[in-house]
Coordinates of C-alpha atoms and ligand atoms in Angstrom, one line a residue:
M24 CA 76.3 -53.4 -0.7
R25 CA 76.7 -54.4 -4.1
I26 CA 80.0 -56.3 -3.8
L27 CA 82.2 -58.3 -7.0
G28 CA 84.5 -60.5 -5.8
I29 CA 87.9 -60.8 -7.6
N30 CA 89.7 -64.3 -8.0
A31 CA 93.0 -63.6 -11.0
L32 CA 95.8 -64.3 -9.2
F33 CA 96.1 -68.8 -10.7
H34 CA 94.0 -69.8 -12.7
D35 CA 90.4 -69.7 -13.1
P36 CA 90.1 -66.1 -13.3
A37 CA 86.2 -65.8 -12.3
A38 CA 84.3 -63.2 -11.6
A39 CA 81.2 -63.0 -8.9
L40 CA 78.3 -60.4 -8.0
V41 CA 76.2 -60.2 -4.1
I42 CA 74.2 -57.0 -3.8
D43 CA 72.8 -57.3 -0.3
G44 CA 74.1 -61.0 0.5
R45 CA 72.0 -62.0 -2.1
T46 CA 74.6 -64.3 -5.5
V47 CA 73.3 -62.4 -8.7
A48 CA 75.7 -63.3 -11.2
A49 CA 79.5 -65.4 -11.3
A50 CA 81.1 -66.0 -14.4
E51 CA 84.4 -68.2 -15.5
E52 CA 86.5 -65.9 -18.1
E53 CA 87.0 -68.2 -20.1
R54 CA 83.6 -68.1 -21.1
F55 CA 84.3 -66.0 -22.7
S56 CA 88.3 -65.6 -23.9
R57 CA 87.7 -69.6 -24.7
R58 CA 90.5 -71.0 -23.4
K59 CA 90.3 -72.8 -21.1
H60 CA 91.1 -72.6 -17.9
G61 CA 91.6 -68.8 -18.7
K62 CA 95.8 -68.4 -18.7
R63 CA 98.1 -71.5 -17.5
P64 CA 99.5 -70.8 -14.0
L65 CA 102.4 -69.3 -15.0
P66 CA 103.5 -65.6 -12.5
F67 CA 104.3 -63.9 -16.2
S68 CA 100.5 -64.5 -16.5
A69 CA 99.4 -63.6 -12.8
W70 CA 97.8 -59.8 -13.5
E71 CA 95.7 -61.0 -16.2
L72 CA 92.3 -59.7 -15.1
P73 CA 88.5 -61.7 -15.7
E74 CA 87.5 -58.0 -17.5
Q75 CA 85.1 -60.1 -19.4
A76 CA 83.1 -61.7 -16.9
A77 CA 83.3 -59.3 -14.4
R78 CA 82.0 -56.3 -17.0
W79 CA 79.1 -59.1 -17.7
C80 CA 78.3 -59.4 -13.8
L81 CA 77.8 -56.1 -13.8
D82 CA 76.2 -55.2 -17.3
H83 CA 74.1 -57.6 -15.7
A84 CA 73.0 -56.3 -13.1
G85 CA 72.8 -52.5 -14.5
I86 CA 75.5 -51.4 -12.4
R87 CA 78.4 -49.2 -13.5
P88 CA 81.9 -50.3 -11.3
G89 CA 82.1 -47.0 -9.5
D90 CA 78.7 -48.2 -8.2
L91 CA 80.5 -51.5 -6.0
D92 CA 80.6 -50.5 -3.2
L93 CA 83.2 -53.1 -2.8
V94 CA 85.1 -55.4 -4.5
G95 CA 87.3 -58.5 -2.7
Y96 CA 90.6 -59.4 -4.5
S97 CA 91.6 -63.8 -3.6
F98 CA 94.4 -62.6 -2.6
D99 CA 96.1 -61.5 -0.1
P100 CA 100.0 -60.6 -1.1
A101 CA 100.5 -59.8 3.0
L102 CA 100.0 -62.9 3.4
A103 CA 102.1 -64.9 1.3
R104 CA 106.2 -65.7 2.1
P105 CA 109.1 -65.6 -1.0
A106 CA 108.8 -69.4 -2.7
E107 CA 111.5 -70.0 -1.6
Q108 CA 110.8 -69.7 2.4
L109 CA 107.6 -71.9 1.3
G110 CA 110.3 -74.8 -0.4
L111 CA 108.3 -74.0 -3.9
D112 CA 110.2 -75.0 -6.6
D113 CA 109.1 -71.4 -8.1
P114 CA 111.4 -69.2 -9.0
W115 CA 109.4 -66.5 -10.2
D116 CA 106.8 -66.4 -8.2
H117 CA 107.9 -62.8 -6.4
V118 CA 106.5 -61.6 -9.7
R119 CA 103.4 -62.7 -8.8
L120 CA 103.3 -61.9 -5.6
T121 CA 104.5 -58.1 -7.6
Y122 CA 100.4 -58.4 -9.1
A123 CA 98.9 -59.2 -7.0
R124 CA 100.1 -55.8 -4.8
E125 CA 99.5 -54.0 -7.9
A126 CA 96.0 -55.8 -8.8
P127 CA 93.9 -52.3 -7.7
N128 CA 94.8 -50.5 -10.2
F129 CA 94.9 -52.9 -12.7
L130 CA 91.1 -53.2 -11.7
A131 CA 90.6 -49.7 -11.9
E132 CA 92.3 -50.0 -15.4
A133 CA 90.6 -52.5 -16.5
L134 CA 87.3 -51.5 -14.7
P135 CA 87.4 -47.5 -15.9
G136 CA 85.5 -45.6 -12.8
L137 CA 86.5 -49.0 -9.7
D138 CA 87.9 -46.6 -7.0
P139 CA 90.9 -48.6 -6.0
A140 CA 91.0 -47.5 -2.9
K141 CA 87.9 -50.2 -2.4
V142 CA 89.7 -53.5 -3.6
R143 CA 89.8 -55.6 -0.5
F144 CA 92.7 -58.5 -0.4
V145 CA 90.8 -61.5 1.4
P146 CA 92.4 -64.3 2.2
H147 CA 92.9 -67.3 -0.9
H148 CA 91.4 -70.5 1.7
V149 CA 88.9 -67.3 3.6
A150 CA 87.8 -66.8 0.3
H151 CA 87.0 -70.5 -0.7
A152 CA 86.4 -71.0 2.4
A153 CA 83.4 -68.7 2.5
S154 CA 82.8 -70.0 -0.6
A155 CA 81.4 -73.0 1.0
A156 CA 80.2 -71.7 3.8
F157 CA 78.1 -69.2 3.7
A158 CA 77.1 -70.4 0.1
A159 CA 75.9 -74.0 1.8
D160 CA 72.1 -74.7 1.6
G161 CA 70.1 -75.7 4.5
D162 CA 70.8 -75.1 8.2
S163 CA 75.3 -73.8 7.5
D164 CA 75.3 -72.1 10.7
P165 CA 77.3 -73.1 12.3
S166 CA 78.8 -75.7 10.2
S167 CA 82.6 -76.8 9.7
V168 CA 84.7 -76.4 6.6
L169 CA 87.8 -77.5 4.7
V170 CA 89.6 -76.2 2.1
L171 CA 92.6 -78.4 0.3
D172 CA 93.6 -77.4 -2.6
G173 CA 97.2 -76.3 -4.8
R174 CA 98.0 -73.3 -2.5
G175 CA 97.2 -70.2 -1.4
E176 CA 99.0 -67.2 0.2
A177 CA 101.6 -69.8 1.7
T178 CA 99.5 -73.0 3.1
S179 CA 97.6 -75.2 1.4
H180 CA 94.3 -76.2 2.9
L181 CA 92.2 -74.4 6.4
A182 CA 89.7 -76.4 8.5
A183 CA 86.8 -73.4 9.5
R184 CA 84.6 -73.1 12.0
R185 CA 81.5 -70.5 9.9
V186 CA 79.7 -69.2 12.8
G187 CA 77.1 -66.6 11.9
P188 CA 78.9 -64.1 9.6
R189 CA 82.6 -65.1 10.9
L190 CA 85.1 -68.1 9.7
E191 CA 87.1 -68.5 12.6
Q192 CA 90.5 -70.7 11.5
L193 CA 90.8 -73.8 13.3
A194 CA 93.9 -75.0 11.5
A195 CA 96.2 -74.1 8.0
Q196 CA 98.9 -76.7 6.6
E197 CA 101.5 -75.1 6.1
L198 CA 103.5 -75.3 2.0
P199 CA 105.2 -77.2 0.5
H200 CA 102.6 -80.0 1.8
S201 CA 99.6 -79.3 0.1
M202 CA 97.7 -82.7 -1.8
G203 CA 96.6 -79.9 -4.0
L204 CA 100.4 -79.4 -5.6
V205 CA 100.6 -83.4 -5.3
Y206 CA 97.4 -84.3 -7.1
E207 CA 99.4 -82.0 -9.9
E208 CA 102.7 -84.0 -10.0
L209 CA 100.6 -86.9 -10.7
T210 CA 98.5 -85.6 -12.7
Q211 CA 101.9 -84.3 -14.5
H212 CA 104.3 -87.7 -14.3
L213 CA 100.8 -89.3 -15.9
G214 CA 101.0 -87.4 -19.4
F215 CA 98.3 -85.5 -18.5
L216 CA 98.0 -81.7 -17.7
R217 CA 98.5 -80.8 -14.0
S218 CA 96.8 -77.6 -12.7
S219 CA 94.2 -78.5 -15.7
D220 CA 93.7 -82.5 -16.0
E221 CA 93.4 -83.6 -12.4
Y222 CA 89.7 -85.6 -13.0
K223 CA 91.9 -87.9 -15.8
V224 CA 93.6 -89.2 -13.2
M225 CA 90.9 -90.2 -10.7
A226 CA 89.3 -91.0 -13.9
M227 CA 92.2 -93.9 -14.7
A228 CA 92.6 -94.6 -10.5
S229 CA 89.7 -97.0 -10.9
Y230 CA 91.7 -98.8 -13.7
G231 CA 94.5 -100.2 -11.2
S232 CA 94.7 -102.3 -8.1
P233 CA 96.3 -100.1 -4.6
T234 CA 99.3 -101.7 -4.5
S235 CA 101.9 -99.3 -3.5
V236 CA 99.5 -97.4 -0.6
A237 CA 102.1 -98.4 2.4
E238 CA 105.0 -97.0 0.9
L239 CA 102.4 -93.5 -1.0
R240 CA 102.2 -93.1 2.7
R241 CA 105.7 -92.6 4.1
H242 CA 104.9 -89.9 2.3
V243 CA 102.5 -88.3 2.7
Y244 CA 99.4 -88.7 5.7
S245 CA 97.9 -86.7 8.3
T246 CA 99.8 -85.6 10.9
G247 CA 96.7 -85.4 13.5
D248 CA 97.1 -82.0 14.8
G249 CA 94.6 -80.7 11.5
G250 CA 97.7 -80.6 9.4
F251 CA 98.9 -83.4 7.2
H252 CA 102.9 -84.8 5.5
A253 CA 102.6 -84.4 2.1
A254 CA 105.3 -83.6 -0.7
G255 CA 108.6 -85.4 -2.2
V256 CA 106.9 -88.3 -3.8
P257 CA 109.4 -90.3 -5.7
W258 CA 106.5 -91.1 -8.2
A259 CA 109.0 -92.4 -11.0
G260 CA 110.1 -95.1 -8.2
F261 CA 106.7 -96.3 -8.2
A262 CA 106.1 -96.0 -13.2
P263 CA 108.2 -94.4 -15.2
A264 CA 107.2 -90.9 -16.2
L265 CA 104.6 -90.2 -19.4
R266 CA 105.7 -88.4 -22.4
P267 CA 102.2 -86.6 -23.3
G268 CA 99.6 -89.5 -24.8
Q269 CA 101.9 -92.4 -24.1
E270 CA 100.0 -95.0 -23.9
W271 CA 99.6 -95.7 -20.0
T272 CA 99.9 -100.1 -18.4
P273 CA 98.9 -101.7 -15.3
A274 CA 101.6 -100.0 -13.0
H275 CA 100.5 -96.4 -13.6
A276 CA 96.7 -97.2 -13.2
D277 CA 97.9 -98.5 -9.5
L278 CA 100.7 -95.6 -8.7
A279 CA 96.6 -93.5 -9.8
C280 CA 94.8 -95.9 -7.5
S281 CA 97.8 -95.8 -5.0
A282 CA 97.4 -91.5 -4.6
Q283 CA 93.9 -91.6 -5.2
R284 CA 93.2 -94.0 -2.0
V285 CA 96.5 -92.6 0.0
L286 CA 94.4 -88.8 -0.1
E287 CA 91.3 -89.9 0.9
E288 CA 92.4 -91.7 3.6
V289 CA 94.2 -88.3 4.2
L290 CA 91.3 -86.6 3.8
L291 CA 89.3 -88.2 5.9
D292 CA 91.5 -88.0 8.4
L293 CA 90.6 -84.5 8.1
A294 CA 86.6 -84.8 8.5
R295 CA 88.1 -86.5 12.2
W296 CA 90.1 -84.0 13.5
L297 CA 87.9 -80.8 12.3
H298 CA 84.6 -82.9 13.7
G299 CA 86.1 -83.6 16.9
R300 CA 86.7 -80.1 17.9
T301 CA 84.0 -79.0 16.6
H302 CA 80.7 -81.2 16.4
D303 CA 79.3 -80.0 13.8
R304 CA 76.2 -81.7 11.6
L305 CA 77.3 -80.0 8.2
L306 CA 81.4 -79.6 6.3
A307 CA 81.6 -77.7 3.1
L308 CA 83.7 -77.9 1.0
A309 CA 85.9 -76.0 -1.1
G310 CA 89.2 -76.0 -2.8
G311 CA 90.5 -77.7 -5.6
V312 CA 90.6 -81.2 -4.1
A313 CA 86.9 -81.3 -3.4
L314 CA 86.1 -81.8 -7.1
N315 CA 88.0 -85.0 -6.4
C316 CA 83.8 -86.8 -5.8
V317 CA 85.6 -90.4 -5.1
A318 CA 87.1 -88.5 -1.7
N319 CA 84.5 -86.0 -1.2
S320 CA 81.3 -89.7 -1.0
R321 CA 84.0 -91.3 1.2
I322 CA 84.1 -87.9 3.3
A323 CA 79.6 -88.3 3.4
A324 CA 80.0 -91.8 3.9
E325 CA 82.9 -92.7 6.2
G326 CA 82.9 -89.2 7.7
P327 CA 81.6 -88.3 11.3
F328 CA 79.6 -85.4 9.9
E329 CA 75.3 -85.6 8.2
R330 CA 75.6 -84.2 5.6
V331 CA 78.8 -83.1 2.8
W332 CA 78.1 -80.0 1.1
V333 CA 80.5 -79.5 -1.9
Q334 CA 81.1 -76.6 -3.6
P335 CA 80.1 -76.7 -7.2
A336 CA 83.0 -74.7 -8.3
A337 CA 85.3 -75.9 -6.0
G338 CA 87.7 -74.7 -7.6
D339 CA 89.4 -71.4 -8.3
A340 CA 87.0 -69.7 -9.8
G341 CA 85.3 -70.4 -6.8
T342 CA 87.0 -68.0 -4.6
A343 CA 85.9 -64.6 -6.7
L344 CA 81.8 -65.8 -5.5
G345 CA 83.4 -66.0 -1.4
A346 CA 85.3 -63.3 -1.6
A347 CA 82.2 -61.3 -2.0
L348 CA 80.4 -63.5 0.5
H349 CA 82.6 -62.9 2.9
L350 CA 82.9 -59.2 2.6
A351 CA 78.9 -59.0 2.8
A352 CA 79.1 -61.0 5.4
S353 CA 82.1 -58.9 6.9
A354 CA 80.4 -55.6 6.7
G355 CA 76.8 -57.1 8.8
E356 CA 74.7 -58.6 6.0
Q357 CA 73.5 -61.5 5.7
P358 CA 74.4 -63.8 2.8
E359 CA 72.1 -66.1 1.2
P360 CA 72.4 -69.7 -0.1
M361 CA 73.9 -69.8 -3.4
P362 CA 70.5 -70.8 -5.4
G363 CA 71.9 -73.0 -8.1
A364 CA 75.1 -72.9 -10.1
D365 CA 72.9 -71.3 -13.7
L366 CA 74.8 -68.0 -11.8
G367 CA 76.2 -67.4 -16.0
R368 CA 74.3 -65.8 -19.4
G369 CA 71.1 -66.9 -21.4
W370 CA 69.3 -65.0 -22.9
S371 CA 65.3 -64.2 -24.1
D372 CA 64.1 -66.3 -26.5
Q373 CA 63.9 -63.0 -29.3
E374 CA 67.3 -63.2 -28.7
L375 CA 68.0 -66.7 -29.4
E376 CA 66.0 -66.8 -32.5
A377 CA 67.8 -63.0 -33.7
W378 CA 71.2 -65.4 -33.6
L379 CA 69.4 -68.2 -35.5
R380 CA 67.9 -66.0 -37.8
G381 CA 71.9 -64.2 -38.1
A382 CA 73.6 -67.6 -38.2
A383 CA 71.0 -68.3 -41.9
V384 CA 70.6 -71.8 -40.2
P385 CA 66.3 -73.7 -40.4
Y386 CA 65.4 -73.9 -36.9
Q387 CA 61.5 -74.0 -36.3
R388 CA 60.0 -74.0 -32.6
S389 CA 59.0 -76.7 -30.8
E390 CA 55.6 -76.5 -28.9
D391 CA 57.5 -78.8 -26.3
V392 CA 60.9 -79.2 -26.4
A393 CA 61.3 -81.5 -23.7
A394 CA 58.6 -84.1 -25.1
E395 CA 60.2 -83.3 -28.6
V396 CA 64.1 -84.0 -27.5
A397 CA 63.0 -87.0 -25.4
R398 CA 62.4 -88.1 -28.8
E399 CA 65.2 -87.0 -29.8
L400 CA 67.2 -89.5 -27.4
A401 CA 64.9 -91.8 -28.0
A402 CA 66.2 -92.9 -31.5
D403 CA 69.4 -93.0 -30.1
G404 CA 69.5 -89.8 -31.3
I405 CA 72.9 -86.9 -29.8
V406 CA 71.6 -84.2 -28.4
A407 CA 73.0 -80.6 -27.4
W408 CA 70.8 -79.0 -24.9
F409 CA 71.1 -75.3 -24.2
Q410 CA 68.9 -73.7 -22.0
G411 CA 69.2 -71.2 -19.1
R412 CA 71.6 -69.5 -17.8
S413 CA 74.6 -71.0 -18.8
E414 CA 76.6 -72.8 -14.9
F415 CA 79.3 -71.6 -11.9
G416 CA 81.5 -74.6 -12.4
P417 CA 83.2 -76.8 -14.2
R418 CA 80.3 -79.5 -14.5
A419 CA 77.8 -78.8 -17.5
L420 CA 74.3 -79.5 -15.5
G421 CA 71.1 -78.8 -18.0
H422 CA 71.8 -75.8 -18.8
R423 CA 75.2 -76.9 -21.6
S424 CA 75.0 -80.2 -21.7
L425 CA 75.3 -82.8 -24.6
L426 CA 73.0 -85.7 -24.1
A427 CA 72.8 -89.0 -25.6
H428 CA 70.5 -92.7 -24.3
P429 CA 72.4 -94.3 -21.5
G430 CA 70.8 -97.6 -22.7
R431 CA 73.4 -98.9 -25.4
A432 CA 76.6 -99.0 -24.3
A433 CA 78.6 -97.9 -27.1
N434 CA 77.0 -94.0 -26.5
L435 CA 80.3 -93.8 -24.4
E436 CA 82.3 -94.7 -26.2
R437 CA 80.5 -92.3 -29.2
L438 CA 79.8 -89.2 -26.6
N439 CA 84.4 -89.7 -26.4
D440 CA 84.5 -89.7 -30.2
V441 CA 82.4 -86.4 -30.8
K442 CA 84.1 -85.0 -28.1
G443 CA 87.8 -86.0 -29.0
R444 CA 89.1 -87.1 -26.3
E445 CA 90.6 -90.8 -24.2
Q446 CA 87.6 -93.2 -24.2
F447 CA 88.9 -94.3 -20.2
R448 CA 87.0 -90.7 -19.9
P449 CA 83.5 -91.8 -17.6
V450 CA 80.3 -90.3 -19.0
A451 CA 77.9 -89.5 -16.0
P452 CA 74.2 -89.8 -15.9
M453 CA 71.4 -87.5 -14.7
V454 CA 68.1 -88.4 -12.8
L455 CA 65.2 -87.1 -11.5
A456 CA 65.0 -87.2 -8.1
D457 CA 62.7 -88.6 -6.6
R458 CA 63.6 -91.7 -8.7
A459 CA 67.6 -91.6 -7.8
P460 CA 67.4 -93.8 -5.3
K461 CA 66.5 -97.0 -6.2
I462 CA 68.8 -96.6 -9.2
F463 CA 72.0 -95.4 -7.3
N464 CA 73.2 -96.2 -3.9
G465 CA 75.2 -93.3 -2.3
R466 CA 73.9 -90.1 -1.4
H467 CA 71.3 -87.9 -2.3
P468 CA 70.6 -85.3 -3.9
S469 CA 72.8 -84.7 -5.6
P470 CA 72.2 -81.4 -7.7
Y471 CA 75.8 -80.5 -8.5
M472 CA 78.1 -83.9 -9.4
L473 CA 80.0 -84.4 -6.9
F474 CA 79.4 -87.8 -6.2
V475 CA 80.0 -90.9 -6.4
H476 CA 76.6 -93.9 -5.9
E477 CA 77.4 -97.2 -6.3
V478 CA 74.7 -97.9 -9.6
A479 CA 72.7 -100.6 -8.3
P480 CA 73.3 -104.3 -9.8
A481 CA 69.8 -105.1 -11.7
W482 CA 70.3 -101.0 -13.4
R483 CA 73.7 -101.7 -14.9
D484 CA 72.7 -103.7 -17.8
R485 CA 69.8 -101.2 -18.7
I486 CA 72.3 -97.8 -18.5
P487 CA 75.4 -99.3 -19.4
A488 CA 76.9 -95.5 -21.2
V489 CA 76.9 -94.6 -17.3
V490 CA 78.0 -97.4 -16.0
H491 CA 82.1 -96.6 -14.9
V492 CA 84.4 -99.8 -15.0
D493 CA 84.1 -99.9 -11.4
G494 CA 80.5 -100.5 -11.0
T495 CA 80.1 -96.1 -10.1
A496 CA 78.5 -93.9 -11.7
R497 CA 79.3 -89.9 -10.8
I498 CA 75.7 -88.6 -11.2
Q499 CA 73.1 -85.6 -11.6
S500 CA 70.6 -85.5 -10.5
V501 CA 67.6 -83.5 -11.7
D502 CA 64.5 -81.7 -9.0
P503 CA 61.3 -81.1 -11.1
V504 CA 61.3 -78.5 -8.5
D505 CA 64.5 -76.5 -8.8
D506 CA 65.2 -77.0 -12.5
P507 CA 60.8 -77.4 -14.5
L508 CA 62.3 -78.3 -18.4
T509 CA 65.0 -80.4 -17.6
A510 CA 63.0 -82.7 -15.8
R511 CA 60.1 -82.8 -17.9
M512 CA 62.8 -83.8 -20.7
L513 CA 63.4 -87.0 -18.8
E514 CA 59.7 -87.9 -17.8
R515 CA 59.3 -87.1 -21.7
F516 CA 62.4 -89.8 -22.0
E517 CA 61.1 -92.3 -18.8
L518 CA 57.4 -92.3 -19.9
L519 CA 59.1 -94.1 -23.6
T520 CA 62.2 -95.4 -22.6
G521 CA 61.1 -96.7 -18.9
L522 CA 64.5 -95.3 -18.0
P523 CA 64.3 -92.0 -15.5
V524 CA 68.3 -91.3 -16.9
V525 CA 70.3 -89.4 -19.5
V526 CA 73.3 -89.3 -20.4
N527 CA 74.7 -86.0 -19.0
T528 CA 78.3 -84.5 -20.5
S529 CA 79.8 -80.7 -20.5
L530 CA 78.7 -79.3 -24.0
N531 CA 82.1 -78.9 -26.0
T532 CA 84.8 -80.7 -28.2
A533 CA 88.1 -81.3 -26.6
G534 CA 90.4 -79.0 -25.3
R535 CA 87.7 -76.2 -25.3
P536 CA 85.6 -74.2 -22.7
M537 CA 82.2 -75.1 -21.8
V538 CA 79.4 -73.4 -24.6
D539 CA 78.6 -70.8 -23.1
D540 CA 76.7 -67.8 -26.0
V541 CA 74.8 -68.8 -29.0
R542 CA 77.2 -68.5 -31.6
D543 CA 79.6 -70.9 -28.9
A544 CA 76.6 -73.3 -29.4
L545 CA 76.4 -73.3 -33.1
E546 CA 79.9 -74.2 -34.0
C547 CA 80.0 -76.7 -31.8
F548 CA 76.8 -77.8 -33.3
G549 CA 77.6 -77.6 -36.5
S550 CA 81.9 -78.8 -36.0
A551 CA 80.2 -82.4 -34.5
P552 CA 77.9 -85.1 -34.8
I553 CA 74.7 -83.6 -32.9
D554 CA 71.9 -84.5 -34.3
L555 CA 70.0 -82.2 -32.5
L556 CA 70.5 -78.7 -31.1
A557 CA 67.8 -77.5 -29.0
L558 CA 68.1 -74.1 -28.2
G559 CA 65.9 -72.9 -25.6
P560 CA 62.1 -73.6 -27.1
F561 CA 63.9 -74.0 -30.4
V562 CA 65.0 -76.9 -32.3
V563 CA 68.4 -77.5 -35.3
R564 CA 68.0 -80.2 -37.1
R565 CA 71.0 -81.7 -38.5
G566 CA 69.1 -83.4 -41.5
A567 CA 67.5 -80.2 -41.7
L568 CA 70.9 -78.1 -41.4
F569 CA 72.1 -80.2 -45.3
T570 CA 68.4 -79.2 -46.9
G571 CA 68.6 -75.7 -47.0
P572 CA 65.9 -73.1 -44.6
D573 CA 63.8 -73.6 -47.4
R574 CA 61.4 -75.9 -44.6
S575 CA 62.3 -73.7 -42.2
E576 CA 61.0 -70.4 -40.0
A577 CA 64.3 -69.0 -40.5
R578 CA 62.4 -67.3 -44.0
A579 CA 59.6 -66.7 -43.1
Ligands
FE2_630 FE1 93.0 -72.0 -4.7

């Protein structure tokens, strides 16, 4: 069956295509529209659909809207209740629900030829759960699955068990209690953009002490029945609210640290409760809260499950994939684990070269792009690494990455300057998978950057750019089988420097979505002090850019 999944209602609109149980394509609308998170999560924008992402998914597979067997929409308005009944202060929520009910017609409008009767509403947290339990690699049947986010129809959480094609629901926490909404409130209280900048709170937490844990536990705690209490936190009593851009103080870092600690405690309790019911070996995680890699690491290290797998697109974008996988499983198909996070757009070498010629920039076809990039990094250059298909989810994983030498402490500040972002934000290492365990203590492998690791003391001075203030790093382990080109670049860099690690951050500048297509890459390269752009096998050097194209193949 050909099944399109759609996430649209709140934020991170995305589309995914599953054919005969196999994930063929998945992409977020922001990568096409160049608007971060696709839209603000307001009721008034709830009708907007991931039109470009959906059309691209179909084009990629060479099918038309009329060829689709089903479309899964990751919200079921029949399960929703009026916001005031849910205890939410959201006076326009009824607008959102009206748009949700009309989604089949909006979809038929956006994708001419689609029969609106083929659209199915998939409960929001079922879609999240399916994106983890059906997409996880290895032995995932049966498995336990835990979903936590801001909100779905009337709940903010789901504890479930995957048995074959079915998801058995074991517990669900009703709104207004929501770990995601509490974290969003704190994000806003600290002067950041809610529903967007939550990861900055996690980074800030490393600078503080857990001074308010006992007091916060009065408002945020697990209830022993698989659910939790999380609402009504009087944030201003802990530290005054910050305006956007206002300097934060140690009291704010302490509050971030305390809230992070309490979140971790509740998640650990929920994982233990779930394991007590299922005794499964695998826990699969999804929902925006599962992007909290510090909490994930505690669940992996201290929780009862043998293995923890996190959907790399754990936020709402992933529900597009989950909705499609759920419909496939419900229709009797065998969903296959996702093949990797590189499910987005890619270009052939010929297409890349045509773009370079069109832009009239001097470029060369490298004999060995991995080795050339390794040399540039060893010489302390900054490299934009554009290879293969783009990533689904918020992390750059060696397809649309900005790379640098990890041995120069100054490179953290340098990269944050290139990207125009706050200096307290860490950058992360990518590391050869077989070298990772001796340098980073924690869960291995970690291909999707969803766990934090403690950097071995002997290595902290060798790779200072990627060691966060608390001695940790959020690693991506690179396996030569999964990504031979990036692994080869790391091997060459190790030969030159003795370090099997490079700095990896997403290829974008502040406030913009990750680079996706070739034009984005050229624009980003042109506007930021990046020394080398590796576009497939082609390299563009900053120096050559300003000496004209005569020495290049552009005029060949
Ligand atoms: Fe969600």
